[in-house]
Structure formats: structure tokens, C-alpha cells
mmCIF file of C-alpha atoms and ligand atoms in Angstrom:
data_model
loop_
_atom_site.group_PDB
_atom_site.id
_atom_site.type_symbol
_atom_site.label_atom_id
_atom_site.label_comp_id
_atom_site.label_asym_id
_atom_site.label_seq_id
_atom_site.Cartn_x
_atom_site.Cartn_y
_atom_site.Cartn_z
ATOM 1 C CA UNK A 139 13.335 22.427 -12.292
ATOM 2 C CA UNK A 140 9.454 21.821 -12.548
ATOM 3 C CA UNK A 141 7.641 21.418 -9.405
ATOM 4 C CA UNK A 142 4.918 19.153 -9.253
ATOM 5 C CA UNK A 143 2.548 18.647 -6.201
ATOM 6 C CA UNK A 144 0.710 15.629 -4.968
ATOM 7 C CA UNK A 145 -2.560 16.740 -3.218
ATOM 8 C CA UNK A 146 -1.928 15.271 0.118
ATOM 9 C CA UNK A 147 -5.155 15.400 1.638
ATOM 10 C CA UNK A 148 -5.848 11.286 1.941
ATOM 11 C CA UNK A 149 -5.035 8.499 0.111
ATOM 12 C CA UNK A 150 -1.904 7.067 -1.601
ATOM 13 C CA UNK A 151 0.415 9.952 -1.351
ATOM 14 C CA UNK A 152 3.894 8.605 -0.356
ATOM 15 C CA UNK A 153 3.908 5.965 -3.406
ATOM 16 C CA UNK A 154 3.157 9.035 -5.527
ATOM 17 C CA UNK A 155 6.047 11.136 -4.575
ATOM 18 C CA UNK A 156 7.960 8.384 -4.792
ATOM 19 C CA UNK A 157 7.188 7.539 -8.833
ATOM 20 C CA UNK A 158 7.721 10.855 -9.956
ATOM 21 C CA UNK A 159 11.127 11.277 -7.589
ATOM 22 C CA UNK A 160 12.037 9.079 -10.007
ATOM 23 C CA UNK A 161 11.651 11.790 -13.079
ATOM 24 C CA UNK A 162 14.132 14.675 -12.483
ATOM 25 C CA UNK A 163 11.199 17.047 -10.819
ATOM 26 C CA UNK A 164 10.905 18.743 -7.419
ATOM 27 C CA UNK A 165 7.706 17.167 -6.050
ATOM 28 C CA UNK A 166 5.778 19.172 -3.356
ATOM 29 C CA UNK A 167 3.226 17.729 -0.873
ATOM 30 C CA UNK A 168 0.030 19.886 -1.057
ATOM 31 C CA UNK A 169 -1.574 20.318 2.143
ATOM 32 C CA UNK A 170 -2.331 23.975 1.490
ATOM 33 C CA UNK A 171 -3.789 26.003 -0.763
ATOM 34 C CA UNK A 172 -1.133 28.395 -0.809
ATOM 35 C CA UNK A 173 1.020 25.904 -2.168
ATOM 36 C CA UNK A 174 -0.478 25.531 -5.573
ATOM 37 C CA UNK A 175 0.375 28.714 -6.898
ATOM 38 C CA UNK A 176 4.067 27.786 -7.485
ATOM 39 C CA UNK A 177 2.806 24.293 -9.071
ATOM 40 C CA UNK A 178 3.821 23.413 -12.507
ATOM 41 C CA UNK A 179 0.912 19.953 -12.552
ATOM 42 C CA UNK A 180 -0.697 18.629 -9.763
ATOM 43 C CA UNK A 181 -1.572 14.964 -9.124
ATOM 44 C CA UNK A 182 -4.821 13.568 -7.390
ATOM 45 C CA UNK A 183 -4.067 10.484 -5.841
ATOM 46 C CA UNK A 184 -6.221 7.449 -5.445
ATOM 47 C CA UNK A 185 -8.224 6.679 -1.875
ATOM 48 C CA UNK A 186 -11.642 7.148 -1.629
ATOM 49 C CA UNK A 187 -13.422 10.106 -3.525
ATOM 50 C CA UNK A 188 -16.196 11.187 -1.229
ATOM 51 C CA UNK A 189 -13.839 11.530 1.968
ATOM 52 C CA UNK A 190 -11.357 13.104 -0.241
ATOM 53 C CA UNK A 191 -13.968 15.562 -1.615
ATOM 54 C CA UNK A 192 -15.138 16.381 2.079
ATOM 55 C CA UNK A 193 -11.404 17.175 2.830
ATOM 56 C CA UNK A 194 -11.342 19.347 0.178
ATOM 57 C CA UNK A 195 -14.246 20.850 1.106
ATOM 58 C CA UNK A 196 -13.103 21.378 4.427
ATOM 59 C CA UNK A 197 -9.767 22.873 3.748
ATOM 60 C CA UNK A 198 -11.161 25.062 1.119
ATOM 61 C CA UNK A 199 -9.168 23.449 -1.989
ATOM 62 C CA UNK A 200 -12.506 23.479 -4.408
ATOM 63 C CA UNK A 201 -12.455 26.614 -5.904
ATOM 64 C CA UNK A 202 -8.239 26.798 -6.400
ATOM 65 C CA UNK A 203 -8.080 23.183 -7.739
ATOM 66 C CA UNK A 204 -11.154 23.594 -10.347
ATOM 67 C CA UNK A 205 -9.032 27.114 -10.738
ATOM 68 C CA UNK A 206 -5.719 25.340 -11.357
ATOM 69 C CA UNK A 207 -6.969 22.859 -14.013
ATOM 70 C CA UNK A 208 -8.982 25.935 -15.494
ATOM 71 C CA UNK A 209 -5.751 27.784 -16.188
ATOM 72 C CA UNK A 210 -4.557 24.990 -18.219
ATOM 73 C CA UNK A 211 -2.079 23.476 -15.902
ATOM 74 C CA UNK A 212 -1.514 19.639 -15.996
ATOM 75 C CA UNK A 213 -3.579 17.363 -14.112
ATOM 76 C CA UNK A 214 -3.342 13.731 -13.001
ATOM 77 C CA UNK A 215 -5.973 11.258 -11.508
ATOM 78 C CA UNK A 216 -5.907 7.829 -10.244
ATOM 79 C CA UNK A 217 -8.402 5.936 -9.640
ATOM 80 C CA UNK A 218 -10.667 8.333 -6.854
ATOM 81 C CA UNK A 219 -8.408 10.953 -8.342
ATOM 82 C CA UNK A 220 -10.321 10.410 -11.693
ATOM 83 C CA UNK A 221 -13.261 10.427 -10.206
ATOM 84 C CA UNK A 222 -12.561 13.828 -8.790
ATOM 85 C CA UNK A 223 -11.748 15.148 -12.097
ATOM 86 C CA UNK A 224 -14.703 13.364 -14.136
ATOM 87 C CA UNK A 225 -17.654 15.809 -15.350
ATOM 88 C CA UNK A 226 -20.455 13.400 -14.681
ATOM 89 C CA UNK A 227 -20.584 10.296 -12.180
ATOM 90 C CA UNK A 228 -22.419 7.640 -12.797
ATOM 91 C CA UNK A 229 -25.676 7.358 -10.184
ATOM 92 C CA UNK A 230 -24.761 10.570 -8.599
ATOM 93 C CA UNK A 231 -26.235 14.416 -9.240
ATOM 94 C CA UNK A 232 -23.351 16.156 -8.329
ATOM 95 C CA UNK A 233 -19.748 15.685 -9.740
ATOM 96 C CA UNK A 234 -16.724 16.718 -7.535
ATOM 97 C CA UNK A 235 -13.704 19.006 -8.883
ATOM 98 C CA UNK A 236 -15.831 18.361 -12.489
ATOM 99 C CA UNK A 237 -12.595 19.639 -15.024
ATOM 100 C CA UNK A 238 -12.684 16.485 -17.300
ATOM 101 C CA UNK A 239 -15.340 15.906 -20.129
ATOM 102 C CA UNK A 240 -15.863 11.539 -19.068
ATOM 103 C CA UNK A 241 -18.582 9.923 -17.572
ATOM 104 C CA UNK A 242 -17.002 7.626 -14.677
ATOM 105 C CA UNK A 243 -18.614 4.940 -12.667
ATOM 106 C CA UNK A 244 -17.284 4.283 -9.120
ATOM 107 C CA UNK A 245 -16.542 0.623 -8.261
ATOM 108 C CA UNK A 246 -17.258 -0.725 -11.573
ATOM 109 C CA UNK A 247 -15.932 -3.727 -11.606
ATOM 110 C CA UNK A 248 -17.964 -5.728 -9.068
ATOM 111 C CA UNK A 249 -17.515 -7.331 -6.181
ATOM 112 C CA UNK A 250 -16.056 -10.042 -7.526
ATOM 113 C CA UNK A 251 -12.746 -8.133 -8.824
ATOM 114 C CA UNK A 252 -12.190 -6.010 -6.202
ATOM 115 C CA UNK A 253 -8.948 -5.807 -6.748
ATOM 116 C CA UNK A 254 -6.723 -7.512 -9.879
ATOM 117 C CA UNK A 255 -3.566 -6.567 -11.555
ATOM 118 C CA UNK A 256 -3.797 -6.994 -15.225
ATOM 119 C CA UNK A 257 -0.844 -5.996 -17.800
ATOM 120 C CA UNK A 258 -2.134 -2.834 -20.238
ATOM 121 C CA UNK A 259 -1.431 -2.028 -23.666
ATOM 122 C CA UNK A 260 -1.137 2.617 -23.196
ATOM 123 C CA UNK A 261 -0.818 4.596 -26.245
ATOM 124 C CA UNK A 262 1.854 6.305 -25.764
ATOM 125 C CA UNK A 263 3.644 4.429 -23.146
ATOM 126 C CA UNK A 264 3.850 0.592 -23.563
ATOM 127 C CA UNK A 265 1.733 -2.687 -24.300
ATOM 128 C CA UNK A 266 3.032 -3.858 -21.070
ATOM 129 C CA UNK A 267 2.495 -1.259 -18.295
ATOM 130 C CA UNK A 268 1.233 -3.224 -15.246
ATOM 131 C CA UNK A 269 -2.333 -2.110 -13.929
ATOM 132 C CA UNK A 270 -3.049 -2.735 -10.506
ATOM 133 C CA UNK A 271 -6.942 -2.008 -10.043
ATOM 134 C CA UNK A 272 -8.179 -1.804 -6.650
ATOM 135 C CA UNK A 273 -12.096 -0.696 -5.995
ATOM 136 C CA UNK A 274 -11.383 0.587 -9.935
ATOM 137 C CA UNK A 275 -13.845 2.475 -11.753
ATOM 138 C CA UNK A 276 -14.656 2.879 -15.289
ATOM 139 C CA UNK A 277 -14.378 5.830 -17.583
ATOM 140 C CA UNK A 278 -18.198 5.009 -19.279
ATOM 141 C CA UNK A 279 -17.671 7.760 -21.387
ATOM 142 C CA UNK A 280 -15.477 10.897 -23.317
ATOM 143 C CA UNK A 281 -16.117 14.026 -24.699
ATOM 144 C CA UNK A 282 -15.145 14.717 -28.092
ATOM 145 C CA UNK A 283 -11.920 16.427 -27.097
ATOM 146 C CA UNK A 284 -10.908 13.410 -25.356
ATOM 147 C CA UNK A 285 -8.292 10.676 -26.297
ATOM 148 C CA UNK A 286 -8.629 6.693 -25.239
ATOM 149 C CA UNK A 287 -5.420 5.646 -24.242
ATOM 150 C CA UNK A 288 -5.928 2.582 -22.429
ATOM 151 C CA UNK A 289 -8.702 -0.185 -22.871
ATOM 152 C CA UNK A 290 -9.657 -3.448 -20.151
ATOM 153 C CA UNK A 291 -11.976 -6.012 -21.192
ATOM 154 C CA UNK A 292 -13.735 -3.427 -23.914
ATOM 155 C CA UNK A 293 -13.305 -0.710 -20.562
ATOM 156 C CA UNK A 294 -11.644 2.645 -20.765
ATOM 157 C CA UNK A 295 -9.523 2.822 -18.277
ATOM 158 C CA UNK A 296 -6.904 5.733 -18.849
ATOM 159 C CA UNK A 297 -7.905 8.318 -21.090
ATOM 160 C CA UNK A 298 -6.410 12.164 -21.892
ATOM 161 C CA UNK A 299 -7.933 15.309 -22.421
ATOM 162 C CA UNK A 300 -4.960 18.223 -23.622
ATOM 163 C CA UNK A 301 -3.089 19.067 -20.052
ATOM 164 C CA UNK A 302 -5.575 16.138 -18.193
ATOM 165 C CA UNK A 303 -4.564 12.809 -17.904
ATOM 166 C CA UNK A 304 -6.596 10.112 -15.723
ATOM 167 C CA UNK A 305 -6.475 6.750 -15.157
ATOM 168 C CA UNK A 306 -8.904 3.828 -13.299
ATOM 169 C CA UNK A 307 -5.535 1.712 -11.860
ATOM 170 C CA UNK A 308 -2.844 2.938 -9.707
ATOM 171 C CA UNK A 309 0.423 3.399 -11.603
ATOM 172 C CA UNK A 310 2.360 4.494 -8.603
ATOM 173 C CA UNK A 311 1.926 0.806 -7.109
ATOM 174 C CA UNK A 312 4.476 -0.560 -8.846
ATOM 175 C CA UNK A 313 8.159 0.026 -10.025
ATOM 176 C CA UNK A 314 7.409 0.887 -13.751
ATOM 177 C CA UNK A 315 7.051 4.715 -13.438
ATOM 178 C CA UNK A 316 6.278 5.212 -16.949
ATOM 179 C CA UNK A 317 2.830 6.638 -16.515
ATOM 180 C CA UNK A 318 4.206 9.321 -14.550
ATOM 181 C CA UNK A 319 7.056 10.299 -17.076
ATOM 182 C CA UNK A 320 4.391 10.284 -19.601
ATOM 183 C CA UNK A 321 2.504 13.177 -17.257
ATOM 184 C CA UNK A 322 5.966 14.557 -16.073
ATOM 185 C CA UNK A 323 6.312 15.292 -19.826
ATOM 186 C CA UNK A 324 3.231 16.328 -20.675
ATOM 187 C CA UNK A 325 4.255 19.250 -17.879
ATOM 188 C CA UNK A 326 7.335 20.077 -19.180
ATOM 189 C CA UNK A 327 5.656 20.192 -22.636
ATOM 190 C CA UNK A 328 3.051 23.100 -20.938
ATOM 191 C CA UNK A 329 5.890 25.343 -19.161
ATOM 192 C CA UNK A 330 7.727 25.412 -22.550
ATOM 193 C CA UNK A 331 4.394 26.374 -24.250
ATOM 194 C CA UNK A 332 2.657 29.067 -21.573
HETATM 195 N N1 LIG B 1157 -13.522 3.203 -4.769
HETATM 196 C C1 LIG B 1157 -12.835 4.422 -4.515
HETATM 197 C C2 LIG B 1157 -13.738 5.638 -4.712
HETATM 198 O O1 LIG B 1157 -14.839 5.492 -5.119
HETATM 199 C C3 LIG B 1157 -11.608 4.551 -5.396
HETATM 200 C C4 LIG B 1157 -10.646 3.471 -5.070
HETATM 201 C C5 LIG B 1157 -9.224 3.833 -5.240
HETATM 202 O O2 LIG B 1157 -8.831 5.005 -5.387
HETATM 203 N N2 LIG B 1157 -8.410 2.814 -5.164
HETATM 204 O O3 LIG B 1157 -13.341 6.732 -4.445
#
């Protein structure tokens, strides 16, 4: 069976396991470094970015997780988990775990929508998988090698990049666990292939 971990360092972690318990996978809560060596994908959950970065910092995850996604293994990021994986931030010099070629902007939708559910039309997946966006940011912009999956209001929102899928909303809010099948299989699709 394919084991995928959910870095467990902050943030939404239980809701997490929970969607992709629901895809025939052993799921593994990271809270160690040692434990992503026998990782098949890895998910970065949503929370907030800079204390998750200072975690990661702190337990000495930087060099193995920009190492994991390095090697090719699937990645997944919602929301601050994006943010971790974006190459360039928006306002800020220094990007975090930096594996993903997007420009993201933290908090991008104002102050006004700090949190909204909206339904989204994902290549791929649906034109009815329900977005729940809370603090969301934007993906400003992609790299050539990456795909646009998912559009809000003219905004990209989910977007994928070979083994590295990311996405502004939080799919593991809610009881359609489609986005995570869609990463589930984009794992199974990299065992059979490495
Ligand atoms: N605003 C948060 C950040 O900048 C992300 C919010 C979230 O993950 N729901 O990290």
C-alpha cells in the first residue's frame, strides 16, 4: 500500500488524514524527519506559513523536505502549504521550502473575504468541487512547466507542476475528497513510474 504523510508540524492536520483515509492509502503523521524516508507523497497542510516555516526550521525539516520534492516525490499544498512550496512570495525576499515555479501572494483576497466558500470548476476533477477559502492566497503567477487547474474571479487558485500539486482553498474541509484522490493518484502514478 502507498504511504503518504501529512507534515504535522501545525495547522489542519487531523482533517487531512482524514480525506485521504478515505483513498485506500496508509497515511503517516510526520513529526520527524526520519519519517519521510519511507514516504511515497507528502502533504503540507494549511495554517499559517511563517510559524509553520519557523517549526520547520526548528525541527530541522528544511533541507529533507526541499530534498523530498527534489527527488521527484509528490507534493501537496493548501493554502500556507502552497505558500511553502511557491518559488517567489509576493512582498517578501525570501521564499520558504521554494520547490514550485508560482509567484503566490499571502492573504490576497482582502479583508473583506476573509473567508468564503465558493463552488470550483478543477481540470481534472469536477466543475463542482467546493472551495472553502480562509485567509486564501493567490497563485499571481506560473512557470512555464506549470498547469492552471483551477480559476476564482480571473484568480489561480490550484495549479500543478509534474509530481506538485497546490491549491489556495482547503479541500480537506469538506466531505468531497476528490482533490485528494486526484493527488493520491498522481502518487500511485510516480511509484509505478520510479
Ligand atoms: N494566511 C495564512 C498564511 O499566510 C494561510 C491561511 C491558511 O492556510 N488558511 O500562511
Amino acid at each position: 500500500m502507498i504511504k503518504i504523510g501529512v507534515l504535522a508540524l501545525q495547522g489542519a492536520v487531523r482533517e487531512h488524514v482524514h480525506a485521504l483515509e478515505a483513498s485506500d492509502v496508509q497515511v503517516i503523521v510526520v513529526k520527524k524527519v526520519e519519517q519521510l524516508e519511507a514516504l511515497d507523497g507528502l502533504v503540507f497542510p494549511g495554517g499559517e506559513s511563517t510559524t509553520m516555516r519557523r517549526l520547520i526550521n526548528l525541527y530541522g525539516f528544511y533541507e529533507p523536505l526541499k530534498d523530498f520534492a527534489k527527488r521527484g516525490k509528490p507534493v501537496f499544498g493548501t493554502c500556507a502549504g502552497a505558500i511553502l512550496m511557491a518559488k517567489e512570495l509576493v512582498g517578501q525576499a525570501e521564499p520558504h521550502i521554494a520547490v514550485m515555479d508560482m509567484k503566490v501572494e499571502r492573504n490576497a483576497f482582502g479583508r473583506q473575504r476573509e473567508s468564503f466558500e465558493a463552488l470550483l470548476k478543477v481540470k481534472g476533477i469536477g466543475d463542482d468541487v467546493h472551495g472553502v477559502f480562509i485567509r486564501a492566497p493567490i497563485i499571481k503567477e506560473v512557470g512555464e512547466g506549470v498547469e492552471v487547474i483551477a480559476e476564482f474571479n480571473g484568480e489561480i487558485v490550484a495549479a500543478k507542476q509534474g509530481p506538485l500539486l497546490a491549491c489556495s482553498y482547503h479541500p480537506e474541509l469538506t466531505d468531497d475528497h476528490r482533490m485528494h484522490q486526484y493527488f493520491v493518484e498522481m502518487v500511485r502514478n510516480c511509484v509505478v513510474h520510479t
